Amino acid sequence: MRTSGIHLVDTTLRDGEQRAGVAFSAEEKQEIVLALDRGGVAWIEAGIPAMGEQERDVLRSLLSLPIRAALIAWNRAVEKDVLASLACGFTCIHVSLPVSDLHIKHKLKKDRAWVLAQLAAMLQLIKSHGCSAIVGAEDASRADQEFLLQYAEVAAQHGALRLRYADTVGCLDPFMTFDRITHLAPRCSLPIEFHGHNDFGLATANTLAVFQAGGSYASVTSTGIGERAGNASLEEVVTSLAVIHGVHTGIALGALPHLTNLVRAAINRPVSPYKPLLGSLCYVAQK
Amino acid sequence: MRERPVYSIVDQTVDEALRKGTASADVEAMILLLKKYPLDAIDISLPHWRDVRIRMDQNGLQSLLRCTVRPLIGDIEEAGSFGFKRISVLWSHQPENASLVELSAALTAARGIAREVCLSLVNASCFGVEELLQYQAIINYRDQDRFIYNDQDSILEPFRAYRDLHTLQQAMPCPLEFHGHNKLGLATANTLAAIRAGIGYAGAAVAGVGLPGHAALEEVLMTTTLLWKQGNPSLGRSLAHDAEQVLARMGIEVAADKAIIGSCVFDHESGIHVDGIKKNPALYEAYQPEAVGLSRNTIIGKHSGTGALKQKFLHWHIALGQGEALQLLEQVREIATSQKGAVSDQQLWQLYQCNRARGLGVDAAAVEHPERGRR
């Protein structure tokens, strides 16, 4: 595996908070952002401004923090959502559209052409405000890969920074992931960010496979919290990269316990004593 | 093209139960539950068996239990005295001390007692395949023998696991078993890589318990069954319940978000997801909850949308208007944020009643709480 050009995007405050029944307070969000920034995380997906005025107040408070990390606002590719993010003060805007036919047909009740046109319109809107865009491809792992490339091409033509390849229902294993990214990366003009879910317990391994296949970015959450069985764990990915592959991500291993404690306290749910790196018995086992 | 995985599980759950001092009756109940799944063996560390009061001559236990021992004649004889007919000898490879005399003596002693003898190389993953091939001769004794590739330090990743085990599989004269550990969260992926490489036996534990942890049995089984579409899809129908029962016997609660078996892995809260699930569950679920014996739940909380509220009230035979739903949603978000968690049905109902009382809701006269009659 290469030893540089590997970047992590933390989405604890966005996808992590979307774990059913979890809600962070403003203070917790601020502390988590500061801890992520101090730990060396360069990209933080902070939340969804379209959720309402109260949420926008919290997000504005995050934007005012003295940090180096870039804060990203997550949006459906809907004009009012994007405008809410711009009005909130974000300059790095994530817009997401589904790319699988299953989602396009059953959720959006649209077609592929509509998806490409909507993406182009939202990217023009973001660009017209002088902001950067990151493009999310929801359910990419179940999409037609040729259509995904067309989608990426539209994103590239409109100046997007990168393409998020979302394994929305966590239906990849590391070998499938490697094959997909190996096929996609050389043909895609944008850097690929992988977003893995843990429905089969494979999110961390899939994320590592992406870096082995030529992907440059991956999104993770502290303690692996997220919808259903969660996301790739920041702690597991950073430690595995360091211990197994000798790759330093720029994120300090020593900063992780403080961050983990903040997130665990904020979600206030028991962690299995056997959970890798975090469980109480794992500390014993490592001594 | 992926090879067809044919494998059996070597259980590590029971050994962890014994380490924790779980009562013999509970251990027997655990074994009965675990036997519903494709088990080849149940590993038991010799020291953990010393205080156990389980008769080995019933329920086919003797053919299932395998004792793991140090390469010491005393350990092997003790395992034999307990009635073990399957013995796994633990061995740590030391390149600077290549003498295998001690190991050879231990294996010979074990073969005098047991019908199956396994050589478990605890630090196999620290070495390349070439280094491990020196064990070819010592294990090549009889058909029942087996070589166990152990990743004691959790330093393996799936691609190396596949590569090394595929090569080793072709070179070794006996069946191979993979025993992964989970310090970094990769044990399930490594075990699946081993199965993909053709390894027929895989160590695993329910929820990955053990010190250090193991591959999660339920993740391995359901990945091969539901994701790879290999094997009987009805295998998992009671998996979540069985896993919960097994762990309960050990005094362990399943983490709510534990992949495959957690009680909340089919909970949906966010507006986008609840709306999607309503249209087609496959949009946000890799498989149906019934496949593992779980059920789907809609949670009302900070990330809910009006669709979820309307759905919830429809369940109570109340059709919320859009304006009323938006008002409720704002209140729900406020409460969920302040209490840092989901909003209960009771809270939701109280909000609705307050709104109605203030004349802010639609005319809902004569509407009663749907639960009222049942309390």
XYZ file of C-alpha atoms in Angstrom:
662
model
C 0.000 0.000 0.000
C 1.209 3.506 -0.728
C 2.227 5.503 2.304
C 0.928 8.946 1.399
C -2.116 10.570 -0.112
C -4.513 8.833 2.257
C -7.127 11.093 3.810
C -9.937 10.523 6.282
C -13.173 12.464 6.484
C -14.896 12.274 9.853
C -18.670 12.114 9.760
C -19.398 11.398 13.423
C -21.482 14.551 13.698
C -23.512 13.847 10.569
C -23.857 10.146 9.757
C -22.833 9.147 13.275
C -25.558 11.259 14.810
C -28.027 9.651 12.429
C -27.820 6.474 14.482
C -31.404 6.070 15.644
C -31.941 7.644 19.043
C -28.732 9.702 19.143
C -28.640 13.499 19.440
C -25.551 15.510 20.324
C -25.796 18.777 22.217
C -24.162 21.944 20.857
C -21.417 21.720 23.478
C -20.703 18.090 22.641
C -20.461 18.920 18.953
C -18.032 21.734 19.673
C -15.866 19.521 21.874
C -15.867 16.727 19.290
C -14.868 19.128 16.494
C -12.044 20.518 18.598
C -10.845 17.016 19.489
C -10.965 15.910 15.846
C -9.043 18.997 14.780
C -6.417 18.599 17.492
C -6.055 14.949 16.507
C -5.204 15.950 12.948
C -8.469 15.173 11.125
C -8.500 17.546 8.149
C -12.094 17.071 6.980
C -15.131 17.085 9.255
C -18.676 16.573 8.019
C -20.425 18.768 10.553
C -24.146 18.307 9.947
C -27.184 19.148 7.868
C -28.175 22.848 7.845
C -31.528 22.005 6.231
C -32.616 20.457 9.520
C -33.784 23.767 10.908
C -32.808 27.045 12.526
C -31.744 25.464 15.802
C -29.363 23.140 13.966
C -28.047 26.044 11.896
C -27.239 27.956 15.097
C -25.174 25.004 16.292
C -23.435 24.693 12.945
C -22.614 28.410 12.898
C -20.992 27.966 16.309
C -18.844 25.175 14.848
C -17.829 27.379 11.921
C -16.614 30.010 14.366
C -14.264 27.611 16.180
C -10.513 28.269 15.768
C -9.661 25.110 13.823
C -7.632 24.112 10.783
C -9.977 21.366 9.627
C -12.437 22.047 6.814
C -16.057 21.784 7.917
C -18.453 20.264 5.415
C -22.230 20.696 5.241
C -24.149 17.635 4.040
C -27.101 18.139 1.701
C -29.557 16.323 -0.439
C -29.172 17.745 -3.949
C -32.162 19.976 -3.359
C -31.957 23.725 -3.904
C -33.454 24.798 -0.584
C -31.112 22.479 1.308
C -28.037 23.797 -0.510
C -29.174 27.392 0.008
C -29.559 26.672 3.735
C -25.948 25.482 3.858
C -24.699 28.519 1.957
C -26.698 30.883 4.168
C -25.270 29.160 7.223
C -21.781 30.154 6.105
C -20.360 26.874 4.839
C -17.919 27.088 1.960
C -17.506 23.341 1.505
C -20.775 21.775 0.423
C -21.544 18.076 0.052
C -24.433 17.266 -2.289
C -25.776 13.747 -2.521
C -27.931 11.960 -5.067
C -28.668 8.278 -5.386
C -27.069 6.550 -8.347
C -28.483 3.029 -8.243
C -31.495 2.320 -10.424
C -33.191 0.897 -7.340
C -32.980 4.267 -5.573
C -33.623 6.367 -8.657
C -36.760 4.431 -9.509
C -38.210 3.547 -6.095
C -37.103 6.492 -3.962
C -36.835 9.437 -6.339
C -39.291 8.110 -8.921
C -37.109 9.775 -11.562
C -34.637 8.574 -14.152
C -30.890 8.706 -14.709
C -31.093 11.799 -16.909
C -32.894 13.692 -14.147
C -30.171 12.710 -11.670
C -27.400 14.026 -13.932
C -29.285 17.264 -14.621
C -30.054 17.834 -10.946
C -26.431 17.269 -10.018
C -25.269 19.765 -12.636
C -27.800 22.358 -11.437
C -26.741 22.041 -7.790
C -23.054 22.209 -8.649
C -23.632 25.365 -10.699
C -25.466 26.872 -7.740
C -22.609 26.058 -5.374
C -20.010 27.338 -7.830
C -21.950 30.575 -8.326
C -21.431 31.266 -4.622
C -17.716 30.611 -4.920
C -17.887 27.493 -2.766
C -16.341 24.025 -3.094
C -18.446 20.966 -3.757
C -18.080 17.324 -2.810
C -20.401 14.941 -4.616
C -22.011 11.981 -2.910
C -23.096 8.940 -4.910
C -25.639 7.230 -2.696
C -25.932 3.467 -3.092
C -22.952 3.451 -5.465
C -22.169 -0.154 -4.566
C -25.460 -1.300 -6.137
C -25.316 1.090 -9.097
C -24.441 0.458 -12.701
C -20.750 1.309 -12.661
C -20.877 2.886 -16.122
C -23.624 5.248 -14.980
C -21.579 6.000 -11.883
C -18.731 7.073 -14.178
C -21.095 9.361 -16.105
C -22.215 10.835 -12.804
C -18.580 11.349 -11.777
C -17.870 13.010 -15.102
C -20.650 15.552 -14.561
C -19.243 16.213 -11.087
C -15.748 16.690 -12.512
C -16.943 19.010 -15.281
C -18.471 21.262 -12.634
C -15.347 21.367 -10.527
C -16.242 19.007 -7.676
C -13.389 18.145 -5.336
C -14.100 14.432 -5.098
C -16.694 11.684 -5.487
C -18.055 9.842 -2.471
C -18.690 6.182 -3.247
C -21.298 5.186 -0.677
C -21.799 1.546 0.217
C -25.135 2.637 1.606
C -26.389 -0.715 2.870
C -22.963 -2.210 3.603
C -23.240 -4.937 0.985
C -19.593 -5.147 -0.077
C -16.794 -7.344 1.201
C -13.118 -6.332 0.891
C -12.557 -8.270 -2.325
C -15.629 -6.792 -4.009
C -14.574 -3.358 -2.762
C -11.073 -3.782 -4.138
C -12.405 -4.885 -7.534
C -14.862 -1.982 -7.731
C -12.341 0.690 -6.826
C -9.578 -0.821 -8.964
C -11.947 -0.671 -11.910
C -13.252 2.800 -11.111
C -10.215 4.783 -9.933
C -8.217 4.855 -13.206
C -11.316 5.835 -15.206
C -12.635 8.457 -12.806
C -11.193 11.938 -13.092
C -12.050 12.733 -9.464
C -10.437 11.336 -6.333
C -12.681 8.660 -4.786
C -13.877 8.816 -1.199
C -15.301 5.572 0.177
C -18.156 5.616 2.671
C -18.638 2.195 4.225
C -21.395 0.803 6.394
C -21.016 -2.084 8.768
C -24.069 -4.271 8.184
C -21.930 -7.408 7.816
C -19.138 -6.259 10.139
C -16.844 -5.450 7.211
C -16.734 -1.634 7.093
C -13.197 -1.273 8.436
C -11.812 -3.998 6.165
C -13.611 -2.506 3.147
C -12.158 0.910 3.907
C -8.634 -0.492 4.041
C -9.296 -2.302 0.746
C -10.157 1.022 -0.886
C -6.745 2.443 -0.038
C -5.111 -0.729 -1.355
C -7.078 -0.302 -4.600
C -6.111 3.310 -5.239
C -8.827 5.273 -3.441
C -7.601 8.401 -1.698
C -10.308 9.291 0.819
C -12.605 7.463 3.191
C -15.220 8.627 5.611
C -15.309 7.249 9.118
C -16.977 7.878 12.465
C -15.496 7.819 15.920
C -16.410 4.528 17.677
C -18.065 3.473 14.400
C -21.465 4.924 15.289
C -23.932 5.406 12.491
C -27.163 4.176 10.997
C -28.088 0.529 11.700
C -24.837 -1.330 12.493
C -22.778 1.823 12.029
C -19.924 3.039 9.842
C -16.233 2.313 9.467
C -14.588 3.143 12.770
C -12.075 5.990 12.794
C -10.134 4.261 15.556
C -9.936 0.914 13.757
C -9.036 2.405 10.377
C -6.319 4.724 11.707
C -4.802 2.021 13.926
C -4.960 -0.684 11.242
C -3.292 1.607 8.715
C -0.523 2.345 11.201
C -0.010 -1.154 12.648
C -0.537 -3.342 9.585
C 0.404 -1.081 6.683
C 2.800 1.349 8.346
C 0.777 4.258 6.974
C 0.438 7.441 8.972
C -2.752 9.285 8.139
C -1.764 12.493 9.891
C -4.124 11.572 12.714
C -2.378 11.102 16.030
C -3.057 7.722 17.661
C -2.537 9.380 21.022
C -5.432 11.749 20.375
C -7.949 8.983 19.830
C -8.739 8.027 23.457
C -9.845 11.588 24.306
C -12.012 11.761 21.193
C -13.458 8.314 21.844
C -14.309 9.230 25.431
C -16.119 12.366 24.267
C -18.195 10.458 21.739
C -18.959 7.608 24.138
C -20.106 10.057 26.776
C -22.216 11.925 24.242
C -24.026 8.846 22.951
C -24.368 7.459 26.483
C -24.747 3.849 25.462
C -22.769 0.864 26.696
C -19.893 -0.332 24.550
C -19.323 -4.071 24.318
C -16.377 -5.017 26.537
C -15.075 -6.952 23.533
C -15.261 -4.100 21.007
C -11.867 -3.797 19.290
C -9.653 -1.029 20.693
C -12.505 0.426 22.797
C -13.926 -2.356 24.951
C -12.846 -2.641 28.585
C -11.602 -6.212 28.067
C -9.590 -5.196 25.014
C -7.395 -3.008 27.160
C -6.740 -6.070 29.337
C -6.002 -8.225 26.312
C -3.493 -5.751 24.943
C -1.472 -5.519 28.134
C -14.640 -16.300 -9.816
C -15.153 -17.016 -6.128
C -14.672 -20.576 -4.986
C -17.670 -22.123 -3.330
C -17.106 -21.840 0.410
C -17.569 -25.075 2.296
C -16.590 -24.617 5.864
C -17.455 -25.394 9.458
C -17.091 -23.238 12.525
C -14.763 -24.015 15.408
C -16.472 -22.320 18.321
C -14.603 -20.062 20.736
C -17.662 -18.802 22.635
C -17.846 -21.654 25.128
C -14.194 -21.276 26.072
C -14.757 -17.616 26.881
C -17.803 -18.607 28.944
C -15.661 -21.016 30.927
C -12.988 -18.353 31.405
C -15.659 -16.113 32.862
C -16.748 -18.856 35.251
C -20.119 -19.531 33.641
C -22.006 -22.341 35.413
C -21.863 -25.780 33.813
C -25.640 -25.894 33.288
C -25.483 -22.629 31.371
C -22.581 -23.887 29.298
C -24.557 -27.003 28.382
C -27.488 -24.815 27.325
C -25.135 -22.687 25.220
C -23.791 -25.766 23.475
C -27.288 -26.925 22.580
C -27.979 -23.551 20.950
C -24.654 -23.461 19.125
C -25.225 -26.958 17.714
C -27.966 -25.508 15.509
C -25.187 -23.997 13.401
C -22.502 -25.686 11.278
C -20.045 -26.536 14.044
C -17.009 -28.702 13.553
C -15.659 -28.360 17.076
C -15.817 -26.401 20.307
C -12.422 -25.353 21.590
C -11.781 -25.649 25.311
C -8.565 -24.448 26.962
C -7.337 -27.117 29.353
C -7.183 -24.824 32.436
C -10.804 -23.766 31.835
C -12.057 -27.366 31.950
C -10.613 -28.234 35.354
C -13.579 -26.931 37.343
C -16.257 -27.918 34.874
C -18.874 -30.514 35.756
C -20.118 -31.504 32.337
C -20.330 -35.144 31.328
C -18.516 -35.625 28.083
C -20.229 -38.885 27.201
C -23.628 -37.298 26.522
C -25.129 -35.329 23.637
C -22.241 -36.190 21.393
C -19.974 -33.823 23.308
C -16.911 -36.009 23.054
C -16.920 -35.734 19.293
C -17.419 -31.973 19.453
C -15.119 -30.770 22.227
C -11.478 -30.130 21.432
C -8.946 -29.405 24.135
C -6.211 -26.847 23.511
C -3.033 -27.644 25.418
C 0.542 -26.491 25.713
C 3.140 -28.791 24.093
C 3.685 -30.534 27.433
C 3.215 -34.227 28.120
C 1.530 -33.389 31.439
C -1.098 -31.207 29.742
C -1.774 -33.833 27.095
C -2.173 -36.618 29.633
C -4.509 -34.442 31.688
C -6.643 -33.723 28.609
C -6.762 -37.455 27.953
C -7.810 -38.148 31.545
C -10.784 -35.794 31.065
C -11.851 -37.853 28.060
C -10.915 -35.469 25.248
C -10.483 -37.262 21.929
C -9.606 -34.141 19.988
C -6.504 -32.233 21.025
C -5.018 -29.033 19.684
C -1.385 -28.447 20.598
C -0.407 -24.777 20.813
C 3.017 -23.935 19.451
C 4.853 -20.650 19.051
C 7.296 -20.635 16.160
C 10.778 -19.340 16.941
C 12.992 -19.009 13.869
C 16.142 -18.762 15.956
C 15.331 -22.043 17.658
C 14.174 -24.291 14.877
C 14.293 -27.498 16.909
C 10.950 -29.231 16.795
C 11.896 -32.048 19.153
C 9.650 -30.851 21.953
C 6.735 -30.324 19.582
C 7.260 -33.682 17.936
C 7.165 -35.419 21.312
C 3.990 -33.584 22.255
C 2.243 -34.497 19.012
C 3.281 -38.129 19.396
C 1.882 -38.186 22.932
C -1.339 -36.560 21.756
C -1.707 -39.085 18.944
C -1.532 -41.859 21.528
C -4.624 -40.444 23.235
C -6.731 -38.552 20.735
C -8.349 -39.512 17.458
C -7.629 -36.033 16.071
C -4.550 -33.962 16.738
C -4.149 -30.380 15.551
C -1.031 -28.264 15.496
C -1.992 -24.662 16.263
C 0.751 -22.260 15.302
C -0.226 -19.297 17.444
C 2.057 -16.780 15.743
C 1.714 -18.094 12.184
C 0.817 -14.674 10.789
C 4.185 -13.310 11.930
C 5.863 -15.399 9.228
C 5.736 -15.945 5.508
C 4.523 -19.166 3.936
C 8.055 -20.414 3.234
C 8.884 -20.315 6.916
C 5.732 -22.235 7.812
C 6.348 -25.024 5.328
C 8.878 -26.616 7.661
C 5.837 -27.920 9.562
C 4.795 -30.007 6.553
C 6.701 -33.034 7.737
C 5.744 -32.918 11.353
C 2.009 -32.656 10.705
C 1.926 -35.168 7.859
C 1.220 -38.159 9.998
C -2.390 -39.251 9.503
C -5.598 -38.050 7.900
C -7.193 -36.688 11.052
C -4.437 -34.209 11.739
C -4.915 -30.520 11.039
C -2.790 -27.384 10.866
C -4.243 -24.271 12.492
C -3.050 -20.916 11.220
C -3.453 -18.528 14.141
C -3.271 -14.735 13.914
C -2.666 -14.246 17.616
C -1.489 -10.639 17.313
C -4.178 -9.518 14.838
C -1.614 -8.386 12.294
C -3.279 -9.931 9.285
C -5.375 -8.177 6.654
C -7.731 -9.949 4.224
C -5.606 -9.845 1.075
C -2.562 -11.316 2.751
C -4.799 -13.811 4.544
C -6.166 -14.978 1.209
C -2.782 -15.094 -0.493
C -0.884 -16.876 2.261
C -3.622 -19.335 3.133
C -4.263 -20.176 -0.514
C -0.575 -20.970 -0.978
C -0.348 -22.848 2.297
C -3.481 -24.825 1.514
C -1.875 -26.181 -1.628
C 1.408 -27.036 0.065
C 0.206 -28.559 3.319
C -0.597 -32.266 3.341
C -3.469 -31.896 5.808
C -6.632 -29.806 6.224
C -6.114 -26.207 7.359
C -8.016 -24.181 9.919
C -7.959 -20.417 10.361
C -8.106 -18.820 13.783
C -8.343 -15.032 13.561
C -8.160 -12.463 16.315
C -9.837 -9.112 16.413
C -7.711 -6.438 18.066
C -8.200 -4.185 15.035
C -11.690 -5.175 13.904
C -10.522 -7.285 10.961
C -11.124 -10.835 12.225
C -14.373 -11.382 10.328
C -12.882 -10.096 7.071
C -9.747 -12.215 7.536
C -11.814 -15.305 8.291
C -13.942 -14.749 5.204
C -10.748 -14.344 3.178
C -9.553 -17.685 4.531
C -12.858 -19.330 3.589
C -12.589 -17.765 0.149
C -9.118 -19.308 -0.111
C -10.677 -22.704 0.476
C -9.954 -23.171 4.166
C -12.531 -25.590 5.544
C -12.499 -24.724 9.235
C -12.820 -21.291 10.821
C -12.560 -20.225 14.446
C -15.344 -17.840 15.494
C -17.353 -16.797 18.522
C -20.796 -15.326 18.972
C -20.386 -11.529 18.820
C -16.643 -12.158 18.523
C -16.150 -12.658 22.264
C -12.818 -13.817 23.632
C -9.507 -12.421 24.798
C -8.421 -11.176 22.390
C -11.648 -11.215 20.380
C -12.440 -13.518 17.491
C -14.320 -13.365 14.227
C -18.015 -12.914 14.942
C -19.758 -16.174 14.155
C -22.935 -14.430 13.028
C -21.037 -12.127 10.658
C -19.170 -15.004 9.026
C -22.299 -17.135 8.651
C -24.495 -14.373 7.303
C -21.903 -12.938 4.924
C -21.503 -16.306 3.256
C -25.259 -16.953 3.335
C -26.846 -13.585 2.577
C -24.098 -11.681 0.780
C -22.338 -14.480 -1.068
C -25.588 -16.430 -1.505
C -23.892 -19.654 -0.489
C -25.637 -22.117 1.771
C -29.106 -22.325 3.219
C -30.681 -18.848 3.614
C -32.991 -20.100 6.372
C -29.942 -20.776 8.558
C -30.201 -17.377 10.240
C -33.931 -17.269 11.007
C -33.402 -17.482 14.767
C -29.800 -16.271 14.826
C -30.318 -13.009 16.723
C -32.400 -14.734 19.383
C -29.977 -17.657 19.703
C -27.017 -15.294 19.983
C -28.798 -13.259 22.621
C -29.548 -16.431 24.597
C -25.983 -17.709 24.307
C -24.536 -14.416 25.502
C -27.145 -14.062 28.254
C -25.920 -17.381 29.696
C -22.513 -15.700 29.959
C -23.951 -12.563 31.527
C -23.304 -10.503 28.393
C -25.782 -8.187 26.716
C -25.675 -7.872 22.929
C -24.666 -4.346 21.876
C -27.712 -2.728 20.274
C -25.782 -1.869 17.107
C -23.887 -5.156 16.832
C -23.900 -6.118 13.158
C -26.403 -8.882 12.308
C -27.700 -9.538 15.842
C -28.046 -6.113 17.543
C -31.603 -5.229 18.499
C -31.338 -1.802 16.825
C -29.732 -2.662 13.497
C -33.100 -2.318 11.803
C -34.092 0.869 13.617
C -34.676 3.790 11.276
C -34.985 7.401 12.358
C -33.781 9.824 9.701
C -36.443 11.238 7.429
C -34.723 10.055 4.255
C -34.403 6.496 5.511
C -37.894 6.166 6.972
C -39.366 7.508 3.762
C -37.218 5.106 1.752
C -38.111 2.098 3.875
C -41.780 2.894 3.421
C -41.328 2.915 -0.363
C -39.119 -0.172 -0.525
C -37.185 -1.636 2.435
C -34.389 -2.779 0.105
C -33.436 0.888 -0.353
C -31.842 1.007 3.100
C -31.519 -2.608 4.193
C -29.087 -5.133 2.751
C -31.430 -7.942 3.773
C -34.785 -8.376 5.458
C -34.711 -8.311 9.284
C -36.619 -11.606 9.355
C -33.581 -13.296 7.791
C -31.863 -13.094 11.188
C -34.978 -13.101 13.363
C -35.160 -9.357 14.008
C -37.820 -6.765 13.277
C -37.848 -3.280 11.810
C -38.601 -0.248 14.010
C -39.266 3.398 13.275
C -37.730 5.664 15.900
C -38.967 9.217 16.368
C -36.100 11.567 17.121
C -34.037 14.537 16.070
C -33.561 13.310 12.504
C -37.147 12.273 11.867
C -39.168 13.808 9.059
C -42.853 14.588 8.788
C -43.383 11.317 6.916
C -42.378 9.296 9.972
C -44.735 11.302 12.186
C -47.617 10.844 9.787
C -46.864 7.134 9.601
C -46.776 6.845 13.395
C -50.097 8.638 13.820
C -51.687 6.661 11.019
C -50.796 3.592 13.035
C -52.910 5.214 15.747
C -55.678 5.853 13.175
C -55.029 9.600 13.059
C -54.312 11.377 9.786
C -51.957 14.296 10.511
C -52.140 17.308 8.205
C -48.857 18.692 6.823
C -49.028 21.826 8.985
C -49.695 19.828 12.107
C -46.898 17.397 11.253
C -44.433 20.260 10.740
C -45.366 21.780 14.085
C -44.948 18.417 15.826
C -41.641 17.840 14.055
C -40.209 21.069 15.389
C -41.261 20.102 18.900
C -39.880 16.580 18.482
C -36.484 17.920 17.399
C -36.371 20.248 20.377
C -37.212 17.488 22.843
C -34.893 14.926 21.226
C -32.024 17.408 21.336
C -32.656 18.445 24.931
C -33.046 14.876 26.219
C -30.357 13.582 23.848
C -32.370 10.679 22.603
C -35.485 9.336 20.968
C -38.925 10.712 21.722
C -41.214 8.058 23.212
C -44.715 7.286 21.986
C -46.066 8.678 25.244
C -44.216 11.979 24.764
C -45.423 12.198 21.200
C -48.999 11.612 22.257
C -48.750 14.257 24.973
C -47.418 16.766 22.447
C -50.304 16.006 20.163
C -52.841 16.431 22.960
C -51.288 19.746 24.086
C -51.366 21.076 20.540
C -54.960 20.014 20.188
C -55.885 21.603 23.504
C -54.326 24.867 22.397
C -56.410 24.747 19.293
C -53.302 24.484 17.181
C -54.062 21.044 15.858
C -56.809 19.878 13.597
C -60.186 19.003 15.049
C -59.402 15.744 16.731
C -62.357 15.461 19.017
C -63.145 11.987 20.261
C -59.681 10.769 19.350
C -58.355 8.524 22.059
C -54.855 7.273 22.538
C -54.656 3.947 20.782
C -52.962 2.353 23.782
C -55.594 3.556 26.251
C -57.817 0.518 26.070
C -54.890 -1.847 26.470
C -53.491 -0.443 29.678
